[in-house]
Amino acid sequence: MRPDLFQAPDYYNLDDLLTEEHKLVRDSARAWVKREVSPIIEDYAQRAEFPKQIIKGLGEIGGFGPYIPEEYGGAGLDQISYGLIMQEIERGDSGVRSTSSVQSSLVMYPIWKFGTEAQRQKYLPKLATGEFMGCFGLTEPDHGSNPSGMTTNFKDMGDHYLLNGAKMWISNAPFADVAVVWAKNEEGRIHGLIVERGMEGFTTPETHNKWSLRASATGELIFDNVKVPKENLMPGKSGLGAPMMCLDSARYGIAWGAIGAAMDCYDTALRYAKERIQFDKPIASFQLQQKKLAEMITEITKAQLLTWRLGVLRNEGKATTAQISMAKRNNVDMAINIAREARQMLGGMGITGDYSIMRHSMNLESVITYEGTHDIHLLITGADITGIPAFK
C-alpha cells in the first residue's frame, strides 16, 4: 500500500470561511481516513467486501448523524460540519461514504424528524455509535426515478401491519439491523415503517458482481408477509414528500462527498505529474498536462464555493430541493470528469490499485446515478426555472 500523502487543495482560501469547529471536525475526519481507510481500502475493493471494522471509527468521527441532537446520541453539529465529514470520508472511498450517508440521512434523519419519541430513544443512540446499522428502502426493481409507483404495501391486520414487496439497490442491506421502509397503505398513501432484522419473512440478499462501490455492501430487501408492530410506523409525515426530505439531506451530503473524490484524484495526478519523467523532464512541464490540472483545480474550487453556500442556506433553513439537486448534479459530474482526466495523466498506472483514481472513477459511476440520476436532477432544475415539469 502506497503511503497516503494527500494534501487538500484550497485555491481560494475557503478555510477562511470555516469556523474553528468546522476545521477541527474536518481535520479529525481527514486524519482518521488516512489512518484507518487508506491503508486497507484497495484490498477491500478488490475483494468486493465492506470493512466492517471501521464502523466504530465512523461513529467516533461523527460519520453517523452528526447533526442529530446530542440528547439522541448525535454530535449536534451544523450542516457544514456534516458536509465536511462526508467530503473527507468520500476522499477515502465513495462506498464508505455511502454507508455513512445512508445511516445519517436516510435512517437517522427520518426517525428523528418523523418518528415518535419512543422510536428516537430506542434507535438513534445505537445508530449514532454504529451498534445498530441501518438501510433505507425506497427504490424498487421496477420503480427507480418514479418512486411514487412503488408496489410495496402494508395492510392493517388489527394488532399489526402485514408488509409485502421488495426493494433493490439498497446500501447496507446485507448487514443492516434496521430498515426504514417506504410502503403504501390500503388507501395508496406512502408511509415509513421501521423493520428490524429477525422479523419473520424479512430477508436481505446481497447484490454481487458490481464493478462500482465494491467496498460497499449492496442488497435487496424482501418482505414476505412480514408482521410489523404498529408502534414501528413513523407518524410524523406521510406521502412521497417524507422520503424526499431524506433524499434532500443525502444529496446534500453527496455534493460535499464528490468534492472529496475529486480532490483525491487531482492531488494524485498533480503529485504524479511532478514525479513522472518523460523526454527528460517531468510531465507537469507539458502544456496539455498543465491544462488538465488547471481545469481540475478550477472546477474543484467552483464546487467548493457552490457547496459552502448551500451549507449556509441549509443552516438557515433556506435551501431548496432544486438548489440541492443542482449541487449534487454539478459536483458529481465534476468529480467523474476529473477522475477520467486524472486516470489519463497516470497512463497505464492509472488503472491499477496502486493508485486510487480508477476506484474513484468506478465508484462515481454509481454516485452519478443514485439518489436521483444526472438527468433527473437536470430536469428538477429545469422544472424549477420554467415552472413546467418535464418528467412525464
Coordinates of C-alpha atoms in Angstrom, one line a residue:
M1 CA 0.0 0.0 0.0
R2 CA 1.3 3.4 -1.0
P3 CA 1.5 6.0 1.8
D4 CA -1.4 8.4 1.9
L5 CA 0.3 11.7 1.1
F6 CA -3.0 13.6 0.4
Q7 CA -2.9 17.4 0.6
A8 CA -6.3 19.1 0.2
P9 CA -6.4 21.9 -2.4
D10 CA -7.8 25.2 -1.2
Y11 CA -7.1 27.6 -4.1
Y12 CA -9.5 30.3 -2.9
N13 CA -8.6 30.2 0.8
L14 CA -12.0 28.7 1.7
D15 CA -10.7 27.8 5.1
D16 CA -11.2 31.4 6.0
L17 CA -15.0 30.8 5.6
L18 CA -15.0 28.0 8.1
T19 CA -15.2 28.2 11.9
E20 CA -12.6 26.6 14.1
E21 CA -15.1 23.9 14.9
H22 CA -15.6 23.2 11.2
K23 CA -11.8 22.8 10.7
L24 CA -11.4 20.6 13.8
V25 CA -14.2 18.3 12.7
R26 CA -12.8 18.1 9.1
D27 CA -9.2 17.5 10.2
S28 CA -10.2 14.8 12.6
A29 CA -12.1 13.0 9.9
R30 CA -9.2 13.5 7.5
A31 CA -6.7 12.0 9.9
W32 CA -9.0 9.1 10.6
V33 CA -9.3 8.4 6.8
K34 CA -5.6 8.5 6.4
R35 CA -5.0 6.1 9.3
E36 CA -8.0 3.7 9.0
V37 CA -9.3 3.7 5.5
S38 CA -6.5 4.5 3.0
P39 CA -4.2 1.5 4.1
I40 CA -7.0 -1.1 3.6
I41 CA -9.5 0.2 1.1
E42 CA -7.8 -1.0 -2.2
D43 CA -7.7 -4.5 -0.8
Y44 CA -11.3 -4.5 0.3
A45 CA -12.4 -3.0 -3.1
Q46 CA -10.6 -5.7 -4.9
R47 CA -12.3 -8.3 -2.7
A48 CA -15.7 -6.6 -3.0
E49 CA -16.1 -6.5 0.7
F50 CA -17.1 -3.8 3.2
P51 CA -14.6 -3.3 6.0
K52 CA -16.9 -3.7 9.0
Q53 CA -14.1 -3.0 11.4
I54 CA -14.3 0.7 10.5
I55 CA -17.9 1.1 11.7
K56 CA -16.9 2.1 15.3
G57 CA -14.5 4.7 14.0
L58 CA -17.1 6.1 11.7
G59 CA -19.3 6.7 14.7
E60 CA -16.5 8.3 16.6
I61 CA -15.6 10.9 13.9
G62 CA -19.3 11.9 13.6
G63 CA -19.9 9.9 10.5
F64 CA -23.4 8.8 11.7
G65 CA -25.9 11.6 12.2
P66 CA -23.5 14.4 13.1
Y67 CA -26.4 16.9 13.1
I68 CA -28.7 14.8 15.3
P69 CA -29.1 16.4 18.7
E70 CA -26.9 15.3 21.5
E71 CA -29.8 14.0 23.5
Y72 CA -30.3 11.3 20.9
G73 CA -26.6 10.4 20.7
G74 CA -25.6 12.7 17.8
A75 CA -23.0 15.4 17.9
G76 CA -25.4 18.3 17.4
L77 CA -23.2 19.8 14.6
D78 CA -24.3 22.1 11.8
Q79 CA -24.8 21.3 8.2
I80 CA -21.3 22.5 7.0
S81 CA -19.7 20.2 9.5
Y82 CA -21.8 17.3 8.2
G83 CA -20.7 18.2 4.6
L84 CA -17.1 18.3 5.6
I85 CA -17.2 14.9 7.2
M86 CA -18.8 13.5 4.0
Q87 CA -16.1 15.2 1.9
E88 CA -13.3 13.6 3.9
I89 CA -14.9 10.1 4.0
E90 CA -15.5 10.1 0.3
R91 CA -11.9 11.2 -0.3
G92 CA -11.2 7.8 1.1
D93 CA -13.9 5.9 -0.8
S94 CA -17.4 6.6 -2.1
G95 CA -18.6 3.3 -0.8
V96 CA -17.6 4.1 2.8
R97 CA -19.3 7.5 2.4
S98 CA -22.4 5.7 1.1
T99 CA -22.6 3.7 4.3
S100 CA -22.2 6.8 6.4
S101 CA -24.7 8.8 4.3
V102 CA -27.4 6.2 4.4
Q103 CA -27.0 5.8 8.2
S104 CA -27.1 9.6 8.7
S105 CA -29.6 11.0 6.2
L106 CA -31.8 8.1 5.3
V107 CA -32.1 6.2 8.6
M108 CA -31.4 8.5 11.5
Y109 CA -32.9 11.6 9.8
P110 CA -36.4 10.2 9.2
I111 CA -36.5 8.6 12.7
W112 CA -35.5 12.0 14.2
K113 CA -37.9 14.0 12.1
F114 CA -40.9 11.7 11.6
G115 CA -40.6 9.2 14.4
T116 CA -42.1 9.0 17.9
E117 CA -40.1 9.9 20.9
A118 CA -40.0 6.2 21.8
Q119 CA -38.5 5.4 18.4
R120 CA -35.9 8.2 18.7
Q121 CA -34.9 6.9 22.1
K122 CA -34.8 3.3 21.0
Y123 CA -32.9 3.6 17.8
L124 CA -30.9 6.9 17.4
P125 CA -28.3 6.4 20.2
K126 CA -27.3 3.0 18.9
L127 CA -27.3 4.1 15.3
A128 CA -25.1 7.1 16.2
T129 CA -22.3 4.7 17.5
G130 CA -22.8 2.1 14.9
E131 CA -24.0 -0.5 17.4
F132 CA -27.1 -0.6 15.1
M133 CA -26.6 -0.2 11.3
G134 CA -29.5 0.9 9.1
C135 CA -30.7 1.0 5.5
F136 CA -33.3 2.8 3.5
G137 CA -35.9 1.1 1.3
L138 CA -37.4 3.2 -1.4
T139 CA -36.1 2.1 -4.8
E140 CA -37.8 -1.0 -6.2
P141 CA -36.9 -3.3 -9.2
D142 CA -39.4 -1.5 -11.4
H143 CA -39.5 1.9 -9.7
G144 CA -36.3 4.0 -9.5
S145 CA -36.8 7.6 -10.8
N146 CA -40.5 7.1 -10.3
P147 CA -40.7 6.1 -6.6
S148 CA -44.4 7.1 -6.4
G149 CA -45.2 4.0 -8.5
M150 CA -44.0 1.7 -5.7
T151 CA -45.9 -1.5 -5.2
T152 CA -44.5 -2.4 -1.7
N153 CA -47.5 -2.3 0.6
F154 CA -48.8 -2.9 4.1
K155 CA -52.2 -3.9 5.4
D156 CA -53.8 -3.2 8.8
M157 CA -54.3 -6.5 10.5
G158 CA -55.7 -5.1 13.7
D159 CA -52.8 -5.6 16.1
H160 CA -50.0 -5.3 13.5
Y161 CA -49.3 -4.4 9.9
L162 CA -48.6 -7.0 7.2
L163 CA -45.8 -5.9 4.8
N164 CA -45.2 -7.3 1.3
G165 CA -42.9 -6.2 -1.5
A166 CA -39.3 -5.8 -2.5
K167 CA -36.7 -3.0 -2.6
M168 CA -33.5 -3.1 -4.7
W169 CA -30.0 -1.4 -4.8
I170 CA -30.1 -0.9 -1.1
S171 CA -26.8 0.2 0.5
N172 CA -26.0 -1.5 3.9
A173 CA -28.9 -4.0 3.3
P174 CA -26.8 -7.2 3.8
F175 CA -25.8 -6.3 7.4
A176 CA -28.4 -3.8 8.5
D177 CA -30.1 -4.2 11.8
V178 CA -33.0 -1.9 11.0
A179 CA -34.5 -0.7 7.7
V180 CA -36.5 2.4 7.2
V181 CA -39.0 1.2 4.5
W182 CA -41.4 3.2 2.5
A183 CA -44.6 1.4 1.5
K184 CA -48.3 2.2 0.6
N185 CA -51.2 1.6 2.9
E186 CA -54.5 0.3 1.7
E187 CA -55.5 3.8 0.5
G188 CA -52.3 4.1 -1.5
R189 CA -50.7 6.6 0.9
I190 CA -46.9 6.3 1.4
H191 CA -45.7 5.8 5.0
G192 CA -42.4 5.0 6.6
L193 CA -42.0 1.8 8.7
I194 CA -39.1 0.6 10.8
V195 CA -38.4 -3.0 10.0
E196 CA -36.0 -5.0 12.2
R197 CA -33.7 -7.8 11.2
G198 CA -35.1 -11.1 12.6
M199 CA -38.7 -10.3 11.7
E200 CA -40.1 -13.4 10.1
G201 CA -40.3 -13.1 6.3
F202 CA -37.7 -10.3 6.1
T203 CA -34.6 -11.1 4.1
T204 CA -31.7 -9.1 2.6
P205 CA -29.9 -11.0 -0.2
E206 CA -26.6 -9.4 -1.2
T207 CA -26.0 -8.0 -4.7
H208 CA -22.9 -9.4 -6.3
N209 CA -20.8 -8.8 -9.5
K210 CA -20.6 -5.0 -9.1
W211 CA -17.9 -3.1 -10.8
S212 CA -18.7 0.0 -8.7
L213 CA -18.9 0.7 -4.9
R214 CA -17.1 -2.6 -4.4
A215 CA -16.2 -1.8 -0.8
S216 CA -19.8 -1.1 0.0
A217 CA -22.4 -3.7 0.8
T218 CA -25.4 -3.6 -1.5
G219 CA -28.5 -5.8 -1.4
E220 CA -32.2 -6.2 -1.7
L221 CA -35.0 -6.0 0.9
I222 CA -37.6 -8.8 0.6
F223 CA -40.8 -8.6 2.6
D224 CA -42.9 -11.8 2.5
N225 CA -45.9 -11.3 4.9
V226 CA -43.7 -9.5 7.4
K227 CA -45.6 -8.7 10.7
V228 CA -44.6 -5.1 11.7
P229 CA -45.7 -3.9 15.1
K230 CA -47.9 -0.8 14.8
E231 CA -45.5 1.2 17.0
N232 CA -42.9 0.9 14.2
L233 CA -44.9 3.2 11.9
M234 CA -43.4 6.7 11.8
P235 CA -46.3 9.1 12.3
G236 CA -44.7 12.5 11.7
K237 CA -45.1 12.7 8.0
S238 CA -46.6 10.6 5.1
G239 CA -46.7 10.9 1.4
L240 CA -43.8 11.0 -1.1
G241 CA -42.6 14.3 0.5
A242 CA -41.3 12.4 3.5
P243 CA -38.7 10.2 1.8
M244 CA -37.9 13.2 -0.5
M245 CA -36.9 15.2 2.6
C246 CA -34.5 12.4 3.5
L247 CA -33.1 12.4 0.0
D248 CA -32.5 16.1 0.2
S249 CA -30.3 15.6 3.2
A250 CA -28.4 12.7 1.5
R251 CA -28.0 14.5 -1.8
Y252 CA -26.6 17.5 0.1
G253 CA -24.0 15.1 1.7
I254 CA -23.2 13.7 -1.7
A255 CA -22.5 17.2 -3.1
W256 CA -19.8 17.5 -0.5
G257 CA -18.6 14.0 -0.8
A258 CA -18.0 14.2 -4.5
I259 CA -15.6 17.1 -3.9
G260 CA -13.5 14.7 -1.7
A261 CA -13.2 12.1 -4.5
A262 CA -12.3 14.9 -7.0
M263 CA -9.7 16.3 -4.6
D264 CA -8.0 12.9 -4.2
C265 CA -7.8 12.4 -8.0
Y266 CA -6.4 15.9 -8.5
D267 CA -3.9 15.6 -5.7
T268 CA -2.7 12.2 -7.0
A269 CA -2.4 13.4 -10.6
L270 CA -0.6 16.6 -9.5
R271 CA 2.0 14.6 -7.5
Y272 CA 2.4 12.0 -10.2
A273 CA 2.9 14.7 -12.9
K274 CA 5.7 16.3 -10.9
E275 CA 7.5 12.9 -10.4
R276 CA 6.9 11.2 -13.7
I277 CA 9.8 11.9 -16.1
Q278 CA 9.3 11.7 -19.9
F279 CA 11.6 13.2 -22.5
D280 CA 14.0 14.1 -19.7
K281 CA 11.6 16.3 -17.8
P282 CA 8.5 15.9 -15.5
I283 CA 5.2 15.6 -17.4
A284 CA 3.9 18.5 -15.3
S285 CA 6.1 20.8 -17.5
F286 CA 4.0 19.9 -20.6
Q287 CA 1.2 22.2 -21.7
L288 CA -1.5 19.6 -22.0
Q289 CA -0.9 18.2 -18.5
Q290 CA -0.9 21.7 -17.1
K291 CA -4.2 22.3 -18.9
K292 CA -5.7 19.3 -17.3
L293 CA -4.5 20.2 -13.8
A294 CA -5.6 23.9 -14.1
E295 CA -9.1 22.8 -15.2
M296 CA -9.3 20.4 -12.4
I297 CA -8.5 22.9 -9.6
T298 CA -10.8 25.4 -11.2
E299 CA -13.7 23.0 -11.2
I300 CA -13.0 21.9 -7.6
T301 CA -12.9 25.5 -6.5
K302 CA -16.2 26.3 -8.1
A303 CA -17.8 23.2 -6.5
Q304 CA -16.3 24.2 -3.1
L305 CA -17.9 27.6 -3.3
L306 CA -21.2 26.3 -4.5
T307 CA -21.4 23.7 -1.7
W308 CA -20.2 26.0 1.0
R309 CA -23.0 28.5 0.1
L310 CA -25.5 25.6 0.0
G311 CA -24.4 24.7 3.5
V312 CA -25.0 28.2 4.8
L313 CA -28.5 28.1 3.3
R314 CA -29.1 24.7 4.9
N315 CA -28.1 26.1 8.3
E316 CA -30.5 28.9 7.8
G317 CA -33.3 26.6 6.7
K318 CA -33.5 28.3 3.3
A319 CA -32.0 25.7 0.9
T320 CA -34.5 24.4 -1.6
T321 CA -34.7 20.9 -3.1
A322 CA -33.8 22.3 -6.5
Q323 CA -30.7 24.0 -5.1
I324 CA -29.6 20.7 -3.6
S325 CA -30.2 18.9 -6.9
M326 CA -28.0 21.5 -8.7
A327 CA -25.1 20.9 -6.3
K328 CA -25.4 17.1 -6.4
R329 CA -25.5 17.0 -10.2
N330 CA -22.8 19.6 -10.8
N331 CA -20.3 18.2 -8.2
V332 CA -20.6 14.5 -9.1
D333 CA -20.3 15.4 -12.8
M334 CA -17.2 17.5 -11.9
A335 CA -15.7 14.6 -9.9
I336 CA -16.2 11.9 -12.5
N337 CA -14.7 14.1 -15.3
I338 CA -11.7 14.9 -13.0
A339 CA -11.3 11.1 -12.3
R340 CA -11.2 10.4 -16.0
E341 CA -8.7 13.1 -16.8
A342 CA -6.5 12.1 -13.8
R343 CA -6.6 8.5 -15.0
Q344 CA -5.2 9.5 -18.4
M345 CA -2.5 11.5 -16.8
L346 CA -1.2 8.4 -15.0
G347 CA -1.3 6.4 -18.2
G348 CA -1.3 2.6 -17.5
M349 CA -0.6 3.1 -13.8
G350 CA -4.0 4.9 -13.6
I351 CA -5.9 1.6 -13.9
T352 CA -4.1 -0.2 -11.1
G353 CA -4.9 -0.5 -7.5
D354 CA -1.5 1.2 -6.7
Y355 CA -3.4 4.5 -7.1
S356 CA -7.0 5.4 -6.0
I357 CA -8.1 7.0 -9.3
M358 CA -9.7 4.1 -11.1
R359 CA -11.5 3.0 -7.9
H360 CA -12.9 6.6 -7.6
S361 CA -13.8 6.6 -11.3
M362 CA -15.8 3.3 -11.0
N363 CA -17.4 4.4 -7.7
L364 CA -18.6 7.7 -9.2
E365 CA -20.4 5.8 -12.0
S366 CA -22.8 4.8 -9.2
V367 CA -22.8 8.2 -7.4
I368 CA -23.8 9.9 -10.6
T369 CA -26.9 7.6 -10.8
Y370 CA -28.1 7.0 -7.3
E371 CA -30.2 9.4 -5.2
G372 CA -31.5 11.0 -8.4
T373 CA -29.8 10.4 -11.7
H374 CA -27.7 13.0 -13.5
D375 CA -30.6 13.6 -16.0
I376 CA -33.4 13.7 -13.3
H377 CA -31.5 16.4 -11.4
L378 CA -31.2 18.4 -14.6
L379 CA -35.0 18.2 -15.0
I380 CA -35.5 19.2 -11.4
T381 CA -33.6 22.4 -12.2
G382 CA -35.5 22.8 -15.5
A383 CA -38.8 22.5 -13.7
D384 CA -37.8 24.9 -11.1
I385 CA -36.7 27.7 -13.5
T386 CA -39.5 27.2 -16.0
G387 CA -42.4 26.1 -13.8
I388 CA -43.1 23.3 -16.2
P389 CA -42.3 19.7 -15.0
A390 CA -40.8 17.6 -17.9
F391 CA -40.9 14.2 -16.1
K392 CA -44.0 13.0 -17.9

